[in-house]
Coordinates of C-alpha atoms in Angstrom, one line a residue:
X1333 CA 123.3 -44.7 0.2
X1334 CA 120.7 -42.0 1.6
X1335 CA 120.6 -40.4 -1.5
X1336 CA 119.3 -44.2 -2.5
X1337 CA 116.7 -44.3 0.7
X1338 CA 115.5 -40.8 -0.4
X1339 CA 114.6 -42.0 -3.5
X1340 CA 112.7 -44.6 -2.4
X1341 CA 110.8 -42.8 -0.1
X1342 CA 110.1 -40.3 -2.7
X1343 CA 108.4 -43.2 -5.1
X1344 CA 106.3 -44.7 -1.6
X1345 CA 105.2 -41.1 -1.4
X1346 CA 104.4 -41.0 -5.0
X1347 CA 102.3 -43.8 -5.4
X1348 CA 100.6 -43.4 -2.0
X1349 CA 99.4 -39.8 -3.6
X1350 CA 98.2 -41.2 -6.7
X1351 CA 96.7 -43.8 -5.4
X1352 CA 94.3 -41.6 -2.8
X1353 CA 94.1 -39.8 -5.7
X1354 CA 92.4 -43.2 -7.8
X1355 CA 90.6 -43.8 -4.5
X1356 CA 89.2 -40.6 -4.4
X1357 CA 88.2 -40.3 -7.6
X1358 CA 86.2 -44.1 -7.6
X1359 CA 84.5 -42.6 -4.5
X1360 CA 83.0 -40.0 -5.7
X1361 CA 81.3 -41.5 -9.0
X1362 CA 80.1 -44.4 -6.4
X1363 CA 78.5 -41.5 -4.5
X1364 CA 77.1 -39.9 -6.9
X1365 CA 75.7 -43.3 -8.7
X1366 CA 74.0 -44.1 -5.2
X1367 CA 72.8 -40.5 -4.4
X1368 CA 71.8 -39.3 -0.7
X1369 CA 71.0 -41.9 1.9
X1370 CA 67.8 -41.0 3.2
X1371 CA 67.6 -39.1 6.4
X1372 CA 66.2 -40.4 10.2
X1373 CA 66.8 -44.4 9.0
X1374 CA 69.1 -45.9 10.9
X1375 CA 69.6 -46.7 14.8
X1376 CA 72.5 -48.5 14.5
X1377 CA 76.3 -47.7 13.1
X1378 CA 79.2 -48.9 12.6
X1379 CA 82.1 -47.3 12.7
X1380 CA 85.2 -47.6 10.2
X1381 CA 88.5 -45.4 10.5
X1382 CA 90.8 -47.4 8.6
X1383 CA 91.8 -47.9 5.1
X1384 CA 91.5 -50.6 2.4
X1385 CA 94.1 -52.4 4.1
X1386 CA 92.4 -53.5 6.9
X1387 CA 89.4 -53.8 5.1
X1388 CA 89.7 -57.6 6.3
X1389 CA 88.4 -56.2 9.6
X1390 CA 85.0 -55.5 8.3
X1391 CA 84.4 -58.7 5.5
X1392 CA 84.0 -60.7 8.1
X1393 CA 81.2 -58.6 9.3
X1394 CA 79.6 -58.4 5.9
X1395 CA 77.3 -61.1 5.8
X1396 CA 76.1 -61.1 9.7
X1397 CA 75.3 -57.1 9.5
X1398 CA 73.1 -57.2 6.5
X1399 CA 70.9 -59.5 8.2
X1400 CA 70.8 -57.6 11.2
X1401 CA 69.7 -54.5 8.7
X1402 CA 66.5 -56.8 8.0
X1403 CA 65.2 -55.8 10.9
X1404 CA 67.6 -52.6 12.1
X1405 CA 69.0 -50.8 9.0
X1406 CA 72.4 -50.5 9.5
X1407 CA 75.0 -47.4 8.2
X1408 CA 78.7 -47.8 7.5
X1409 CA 80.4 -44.6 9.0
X1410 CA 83.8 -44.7 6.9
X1411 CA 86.1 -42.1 7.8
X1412 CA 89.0 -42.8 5.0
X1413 CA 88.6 -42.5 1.0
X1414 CA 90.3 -46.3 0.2
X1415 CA 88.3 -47.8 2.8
X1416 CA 85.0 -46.0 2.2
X1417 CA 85.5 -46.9 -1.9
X1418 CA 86.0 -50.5 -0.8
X1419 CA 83.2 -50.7 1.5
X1420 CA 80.7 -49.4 -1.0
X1421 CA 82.3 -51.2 -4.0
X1422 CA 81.8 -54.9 -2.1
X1423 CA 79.9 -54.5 1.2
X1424 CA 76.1 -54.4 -0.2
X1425 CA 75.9 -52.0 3.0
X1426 CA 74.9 -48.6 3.2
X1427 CA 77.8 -46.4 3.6
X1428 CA 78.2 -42.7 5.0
X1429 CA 81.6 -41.4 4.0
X1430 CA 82.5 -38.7 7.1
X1431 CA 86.3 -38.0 6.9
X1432 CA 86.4 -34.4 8.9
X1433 CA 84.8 -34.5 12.7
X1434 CA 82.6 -32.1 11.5
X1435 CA 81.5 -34.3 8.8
X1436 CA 80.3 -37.1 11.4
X1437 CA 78.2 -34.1 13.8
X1438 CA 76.3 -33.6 10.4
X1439 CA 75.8 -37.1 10.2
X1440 CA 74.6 -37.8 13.8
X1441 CA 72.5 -34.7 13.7
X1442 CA 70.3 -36.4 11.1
X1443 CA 70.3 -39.9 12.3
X1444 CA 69.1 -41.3 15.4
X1445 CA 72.2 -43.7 16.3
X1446 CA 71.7 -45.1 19.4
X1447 CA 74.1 -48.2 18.8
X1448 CA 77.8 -47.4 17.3
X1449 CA 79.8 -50.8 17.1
X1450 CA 83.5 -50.7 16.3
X1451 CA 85.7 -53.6 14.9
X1452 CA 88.7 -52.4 15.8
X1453 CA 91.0 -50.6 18.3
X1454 CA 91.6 -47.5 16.1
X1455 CA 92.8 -44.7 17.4
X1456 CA 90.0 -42.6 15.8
X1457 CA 87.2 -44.6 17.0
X1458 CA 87.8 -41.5 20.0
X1459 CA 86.5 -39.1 17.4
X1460 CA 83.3 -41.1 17.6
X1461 CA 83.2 -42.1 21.5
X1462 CA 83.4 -38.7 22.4
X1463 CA 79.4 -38.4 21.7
X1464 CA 77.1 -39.5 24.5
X1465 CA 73.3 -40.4 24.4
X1466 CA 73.9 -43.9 22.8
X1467 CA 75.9 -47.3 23.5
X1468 CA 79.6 -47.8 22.3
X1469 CA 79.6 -51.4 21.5
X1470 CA 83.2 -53.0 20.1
X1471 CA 82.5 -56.3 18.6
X1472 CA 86.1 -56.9 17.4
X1473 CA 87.3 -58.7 14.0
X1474 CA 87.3 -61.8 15.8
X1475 CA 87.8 -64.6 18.5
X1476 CA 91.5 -65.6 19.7
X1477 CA 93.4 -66.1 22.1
X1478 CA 96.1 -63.5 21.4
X1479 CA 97.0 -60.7 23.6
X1480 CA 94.8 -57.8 21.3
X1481 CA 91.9 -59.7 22.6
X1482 CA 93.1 -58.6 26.4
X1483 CA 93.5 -54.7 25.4
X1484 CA 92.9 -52.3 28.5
X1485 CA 90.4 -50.3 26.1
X1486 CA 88.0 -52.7 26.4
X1487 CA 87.1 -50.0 29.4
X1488 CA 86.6 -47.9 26.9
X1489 CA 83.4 -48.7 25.3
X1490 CA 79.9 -49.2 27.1
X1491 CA 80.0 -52.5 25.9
X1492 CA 81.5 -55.7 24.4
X1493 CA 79.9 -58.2 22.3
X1494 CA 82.5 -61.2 23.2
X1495 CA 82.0 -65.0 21.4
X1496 CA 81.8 -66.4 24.8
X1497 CA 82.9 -67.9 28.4
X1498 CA 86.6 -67.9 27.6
X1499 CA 86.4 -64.3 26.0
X1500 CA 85.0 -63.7 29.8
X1501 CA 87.6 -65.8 31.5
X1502 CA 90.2 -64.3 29.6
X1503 CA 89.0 -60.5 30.4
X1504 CA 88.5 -61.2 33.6
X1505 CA 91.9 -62.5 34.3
X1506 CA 94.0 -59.6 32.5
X1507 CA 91.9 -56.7 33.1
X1508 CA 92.0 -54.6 36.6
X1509 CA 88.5 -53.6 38.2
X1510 CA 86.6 -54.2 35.0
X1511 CA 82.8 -55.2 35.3
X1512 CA 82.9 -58.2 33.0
X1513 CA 79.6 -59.9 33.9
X1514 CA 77.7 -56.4 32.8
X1515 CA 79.7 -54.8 30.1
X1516 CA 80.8 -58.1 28.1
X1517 CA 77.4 -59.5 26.8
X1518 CA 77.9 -63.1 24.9
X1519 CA 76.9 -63.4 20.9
X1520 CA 78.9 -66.5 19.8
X1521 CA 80.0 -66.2 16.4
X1522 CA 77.3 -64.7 13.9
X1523 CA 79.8 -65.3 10.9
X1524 CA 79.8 -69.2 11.3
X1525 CA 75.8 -68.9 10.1
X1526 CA 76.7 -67.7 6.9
X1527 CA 79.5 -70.2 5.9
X1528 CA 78.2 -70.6 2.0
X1529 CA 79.9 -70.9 -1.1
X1530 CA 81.4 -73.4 -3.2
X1531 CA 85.0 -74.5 -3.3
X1532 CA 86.7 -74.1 -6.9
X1533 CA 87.7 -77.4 -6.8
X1534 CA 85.9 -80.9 -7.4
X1535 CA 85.6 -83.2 -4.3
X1536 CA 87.6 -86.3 -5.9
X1537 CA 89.4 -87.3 -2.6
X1538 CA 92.4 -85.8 -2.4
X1539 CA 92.7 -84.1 1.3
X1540 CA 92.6 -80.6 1.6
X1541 CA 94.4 -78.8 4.0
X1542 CA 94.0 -74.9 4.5
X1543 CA 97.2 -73.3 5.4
X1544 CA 95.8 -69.6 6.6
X1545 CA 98.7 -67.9 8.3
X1546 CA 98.6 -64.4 9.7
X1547 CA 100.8 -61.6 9.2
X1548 CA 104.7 -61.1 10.9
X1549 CA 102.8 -58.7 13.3
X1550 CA 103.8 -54.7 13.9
X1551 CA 105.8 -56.3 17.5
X1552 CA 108.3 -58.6 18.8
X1553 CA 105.1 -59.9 21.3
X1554 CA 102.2 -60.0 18.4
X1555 CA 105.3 -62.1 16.0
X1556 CA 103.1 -65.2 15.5
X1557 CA 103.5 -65.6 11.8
X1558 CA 104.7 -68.2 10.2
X1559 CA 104.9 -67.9 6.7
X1560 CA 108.9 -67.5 6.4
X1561 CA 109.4 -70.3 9.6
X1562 CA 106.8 -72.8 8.2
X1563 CA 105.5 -72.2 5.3
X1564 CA 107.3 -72.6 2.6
X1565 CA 108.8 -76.3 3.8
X1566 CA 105.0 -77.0 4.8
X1567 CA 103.6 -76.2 1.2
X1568 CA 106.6 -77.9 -0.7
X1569 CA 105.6 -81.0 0.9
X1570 CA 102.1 -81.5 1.0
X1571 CA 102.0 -80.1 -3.1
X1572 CA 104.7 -82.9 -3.8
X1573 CA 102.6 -85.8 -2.2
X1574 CA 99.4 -85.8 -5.4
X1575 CA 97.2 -86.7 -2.6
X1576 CA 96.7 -83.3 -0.7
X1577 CA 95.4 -80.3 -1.8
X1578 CA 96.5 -76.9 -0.4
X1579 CA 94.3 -74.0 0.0
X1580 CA 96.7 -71.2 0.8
X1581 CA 94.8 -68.1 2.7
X1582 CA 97.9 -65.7 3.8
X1583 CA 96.6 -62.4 5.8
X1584 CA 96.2 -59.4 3.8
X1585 CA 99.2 -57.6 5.6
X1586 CA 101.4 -60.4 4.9
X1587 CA 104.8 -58.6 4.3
X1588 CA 103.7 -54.7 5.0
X1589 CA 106.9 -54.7 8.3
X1590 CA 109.0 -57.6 7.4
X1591 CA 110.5 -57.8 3.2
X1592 CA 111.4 -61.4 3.7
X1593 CA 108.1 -62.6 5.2
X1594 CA 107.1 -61.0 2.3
X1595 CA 109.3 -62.6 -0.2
X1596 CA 108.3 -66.1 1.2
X1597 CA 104.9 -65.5 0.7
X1598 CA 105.4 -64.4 -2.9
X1599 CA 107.4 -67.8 -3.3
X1600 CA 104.7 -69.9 -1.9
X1601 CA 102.6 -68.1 -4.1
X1602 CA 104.4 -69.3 -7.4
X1603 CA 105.1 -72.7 -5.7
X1604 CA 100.8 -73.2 -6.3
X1605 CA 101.0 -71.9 -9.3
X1606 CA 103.9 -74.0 -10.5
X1607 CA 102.1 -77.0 -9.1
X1608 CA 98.8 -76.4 -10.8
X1609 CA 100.6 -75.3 -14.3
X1610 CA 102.4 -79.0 -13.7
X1611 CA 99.2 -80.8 -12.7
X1612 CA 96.3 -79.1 -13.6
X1613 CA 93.5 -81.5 -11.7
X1614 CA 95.7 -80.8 -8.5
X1615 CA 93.9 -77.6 -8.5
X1616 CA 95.2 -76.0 -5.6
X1617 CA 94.2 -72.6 -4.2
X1618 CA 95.9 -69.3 -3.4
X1619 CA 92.7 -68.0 -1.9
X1620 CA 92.1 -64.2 -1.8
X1621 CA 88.4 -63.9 -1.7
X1622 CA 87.1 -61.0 -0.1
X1623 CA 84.8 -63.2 2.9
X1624 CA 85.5 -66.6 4.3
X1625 CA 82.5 -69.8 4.2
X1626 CA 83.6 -72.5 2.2
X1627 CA 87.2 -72.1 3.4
X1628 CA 86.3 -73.1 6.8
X1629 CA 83.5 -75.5 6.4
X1630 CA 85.7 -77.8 3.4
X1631 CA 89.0 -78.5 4.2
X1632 CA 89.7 -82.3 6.0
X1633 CA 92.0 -80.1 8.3
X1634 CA 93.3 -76.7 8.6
X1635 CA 96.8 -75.5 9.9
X1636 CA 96.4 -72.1 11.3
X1637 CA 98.8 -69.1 13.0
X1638 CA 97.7 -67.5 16.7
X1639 CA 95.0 -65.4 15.2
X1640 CA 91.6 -65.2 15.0
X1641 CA 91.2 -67.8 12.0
X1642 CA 92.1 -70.6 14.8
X1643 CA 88.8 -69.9 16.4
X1644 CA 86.9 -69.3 13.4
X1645 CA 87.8 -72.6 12.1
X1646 CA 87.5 -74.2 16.2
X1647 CA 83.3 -73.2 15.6
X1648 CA 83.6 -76.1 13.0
X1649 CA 84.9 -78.9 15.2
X1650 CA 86.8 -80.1 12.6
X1651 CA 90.5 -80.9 12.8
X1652 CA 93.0 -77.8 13.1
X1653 CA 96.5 -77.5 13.9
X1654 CA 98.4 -74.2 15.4
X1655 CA 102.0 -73.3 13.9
X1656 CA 104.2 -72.7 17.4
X1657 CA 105.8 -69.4 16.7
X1658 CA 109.6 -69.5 16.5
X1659 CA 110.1 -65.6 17.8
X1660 CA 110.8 -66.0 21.8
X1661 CA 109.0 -62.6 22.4
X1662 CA 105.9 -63.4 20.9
X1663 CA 103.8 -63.6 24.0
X1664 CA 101.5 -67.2 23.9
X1665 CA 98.6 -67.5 26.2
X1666 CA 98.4 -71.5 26.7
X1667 CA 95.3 -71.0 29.7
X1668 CA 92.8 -71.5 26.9
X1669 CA 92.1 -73.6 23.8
X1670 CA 96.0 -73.5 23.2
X1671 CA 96.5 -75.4 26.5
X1672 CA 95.5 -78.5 24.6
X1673 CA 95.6 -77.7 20.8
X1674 CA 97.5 -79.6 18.5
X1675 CA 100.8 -77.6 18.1
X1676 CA 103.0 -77.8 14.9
X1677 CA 106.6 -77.0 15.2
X1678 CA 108.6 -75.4 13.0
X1679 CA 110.8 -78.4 12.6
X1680 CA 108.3 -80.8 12.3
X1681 CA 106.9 -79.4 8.5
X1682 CA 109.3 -81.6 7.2
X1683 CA 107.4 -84.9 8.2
X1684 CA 104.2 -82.8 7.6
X1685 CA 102.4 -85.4 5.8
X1686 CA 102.4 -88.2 8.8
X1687 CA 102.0 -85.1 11.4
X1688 CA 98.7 -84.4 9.4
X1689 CA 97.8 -88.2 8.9
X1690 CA 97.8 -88.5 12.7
X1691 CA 95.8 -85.5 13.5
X1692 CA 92.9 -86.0 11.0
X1693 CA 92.5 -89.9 12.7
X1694 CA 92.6 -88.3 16.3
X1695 CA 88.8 -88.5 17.3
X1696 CA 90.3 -87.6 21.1
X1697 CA 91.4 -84.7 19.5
X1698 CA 88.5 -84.1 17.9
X1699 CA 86.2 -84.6 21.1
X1700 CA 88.3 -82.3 22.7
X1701 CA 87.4 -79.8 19.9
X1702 CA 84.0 -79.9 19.8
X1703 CA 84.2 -79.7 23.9
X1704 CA 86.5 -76.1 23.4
X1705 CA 84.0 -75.5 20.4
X1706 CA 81.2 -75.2 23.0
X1707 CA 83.7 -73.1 25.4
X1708 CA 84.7 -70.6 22.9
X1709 CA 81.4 -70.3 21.1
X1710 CA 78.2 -71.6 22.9
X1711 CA 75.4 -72.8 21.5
X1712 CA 76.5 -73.3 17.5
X1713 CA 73.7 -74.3 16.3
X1714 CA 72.8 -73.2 12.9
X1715 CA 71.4 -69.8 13.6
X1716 CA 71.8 -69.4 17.4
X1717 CA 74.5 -67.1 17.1
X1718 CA 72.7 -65.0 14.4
X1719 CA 70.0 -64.9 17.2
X1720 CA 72.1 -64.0 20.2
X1721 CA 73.8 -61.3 18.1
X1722 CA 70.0 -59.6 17.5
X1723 CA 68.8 -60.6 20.7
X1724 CA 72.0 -58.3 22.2
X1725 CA 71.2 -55.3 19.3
X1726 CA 67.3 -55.3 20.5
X1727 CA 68.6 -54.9 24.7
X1728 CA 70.6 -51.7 23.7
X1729 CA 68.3 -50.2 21.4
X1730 CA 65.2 -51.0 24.3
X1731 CA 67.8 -49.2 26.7
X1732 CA 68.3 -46.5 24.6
X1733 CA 64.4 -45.9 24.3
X1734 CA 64.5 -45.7 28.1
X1735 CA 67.1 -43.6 28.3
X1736 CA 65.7 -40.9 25.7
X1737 CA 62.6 -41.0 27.3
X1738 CA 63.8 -40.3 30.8
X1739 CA 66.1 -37.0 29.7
X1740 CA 62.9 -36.3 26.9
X1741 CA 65.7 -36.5 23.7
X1742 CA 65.6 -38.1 20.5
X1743 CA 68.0 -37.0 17.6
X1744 CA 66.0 -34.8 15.5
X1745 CA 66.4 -35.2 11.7
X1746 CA 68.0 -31.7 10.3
X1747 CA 67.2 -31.6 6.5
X1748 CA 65.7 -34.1 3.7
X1749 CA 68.8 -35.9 3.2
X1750 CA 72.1 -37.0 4.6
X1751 CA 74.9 -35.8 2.5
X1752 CA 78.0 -37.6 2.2
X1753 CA 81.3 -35.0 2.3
X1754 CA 84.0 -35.4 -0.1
X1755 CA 87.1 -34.6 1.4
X1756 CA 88.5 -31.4 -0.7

């Protein structure tokens, strides 16, 4: 038996090495394709410690930063190989690949970052916070209602762009002695302005339903998942009826803890692909594209895990269900939208056809969306968020200008060229 386990582990190892090996290798002929990014450009950074894994963290980012770089150029500070590859094989964005400390002090050296936003709770990102003279702004991988959202190191950074009143409310109730009113500043939700694509189906009337769950979680108290409680029953039915169309969008992670929340998303998988090899005009989806637009904007309803795709699909103020989460230690904050959202139980999937029927007719339940819509969000506008989200940039970097002028410093640029350091 533990000569078995050894084994195993010995193959994980194994492919992990070859695999930072691949990365490694892709990295540096994308490096050396691009050459030096030039020196003394950018004010504002953002900071990436993770791998490709949780590269899902920064897509969503994608599309809101390059607009900001219209106006503010912005760098990609990647500190791992499979994350910095990724980021410079699909981002469009201009990437700095730093992976030793010593690597990011060049980089700073040569840059004049006076903004550093983070989109995650990393513990890394303290390699980066540990240098002063500019703002330390997380901006988060999204709006929910989950307890990440109420983290204690949100004391950590100089400041938090948050979607909007609720973020507020919520920080304000969970955090101790925390200055909410001048360290959180509000942005909305930059991502809903750049919704776009096209679906890869035809609009012939079936309904489509996005099923996006999130992963099993890495705790008993994050276990909101609901892939192996729900999903499979909830698929099977709505791909039996020939009037629904399922768009299945399962988080990236989906199965990294938990085998058999893997294994059910592997069979829901082949339960699409069945169904579309059995009826090709049903054309159902397993969606993996890298950014989300036309997934929230289409469907006639979405059926959604506690998780950040909740909210992204609440700035729509179209119908949206939540899955209830079977595990009893999975901690459920019902103070905010999920006081009143519509709730799908685990043993209701089964009748999941009238459940849905009911809630896409509901216009109270709709009101009551676009009312949280405005709660969560603000203003929604097309554009408005895009606005707030500059608006907030141009404060810290006027701030920064003040405070370099009162100590008399500004980041002087070292050499011709920043070089980006390939780990050895």
């Amino acid at each position: 038996m533990q000569l078995a386990k050894d084994s195993k582990r010995a193959i994980k190892l194994a492919k992990r090495v070859l695999k930072g090996r691949k990365a490694l290798f892709e990295l540096r002929k994308l490096l050396e394709a691009r050459g030096p990014l030039p020196v003394g450009k950018y004010r504002v950074g953002v900071y990436f410690a993770d791998s490709d894994v949780n590269i899902y963290q920064m897509r969503q980012w994608y599309a809101p930063l390059a607009e900001l770089s219209k106006t503010w150029p912005v760098v990609v500070l990647a500190r791992n190989t499979a994350g910095a590859r990724q980021l410079m094989a699909e981002s469009g964005l201009d990437v700095a690949f730093v992976p030793k400390v010593t690597s990011i002090e060049e980089f700073i050296a040569e840059e004049p970052l006076d903004v550093i936003l983070y989109v995650n709770q990393n513990t890394r990102n303290f390699q980066m916070m540990r240098y002063g003279s500019r703002w330390h702004v997380f901006v988060n991988h999204g709006e929910s209602d989950k307890m990440y959202m109420t983290s204690n190191q949100y004391k950590t950074y100089d400041y938090a762009f948050v979607a909007g009143q609720a973020a507020r409310a919520r920080l304000s109730a969970a955090l101790w002695d925390y200055d909410v009113a001048s360290r959180t500043i509000e942005i909305g939700r930059p991502q809903a302005d750049h919704l776009a694509g096209d679906p890869p189906f035809p609009d012939d009337g079936r309904t489509v339903v996005l099923y996006s769950p999130t992963w099993e979680g890495d705790r008993p108290a994050a276990c909101y998942g609901s892939v192996a409680s729900h999903g499979e029953e909830l698929v099977r039915e709505l791909l039996a009826t020939g009037r629904h169309r399922v768009v299945y969008r399962p988080h990236p992670r989906s199965g990294v803890v938990d085998d058999e929340f893997g294994a059910a998303n592997d069979r829901i998988i082949a339960m699409i692909a069945e169904a579309n090899a059995a009826e090709p005009t049903a054309h159902h989806v397993y969606d993996t594209e890298p950014t989300l637009g036309w997934q929230l904007r289409v469907p006639d309803i979405a059926i959604c895990d506690i998780s950040a795709m909740v909210y992204d699909r609440l700035a729509t103020g179209k119908p949206l269900m939540v899955t209830r989460p079977i595990a009893e230690e999975a901690t459920v904050d019902e103070g905010g939208y999920l006081s009143v959202c519509e709730w799908l139980d685990a043993s209701s999937t089964g009748s999941i056809v009238e459940v849905l029927d009911r809630v896409i007719t509901d216009d109270a339940a709709r009101e009551r969306l676009g009312v949280w819509s405005e709660r969560y969000f603000g203003d929604t506008t097309q554009g408005a968020p895009t606005k707030r989200f500059h608006d907030a940039i141009s404060m810290l970097l006027e701030r920064a200008d003040v405070m370099h002028q009162q100590a008399g410093t500004r980041p002087v640029p070292s050499s011709e060229s920043t070089t980006d350091v390939i780990e050895k």
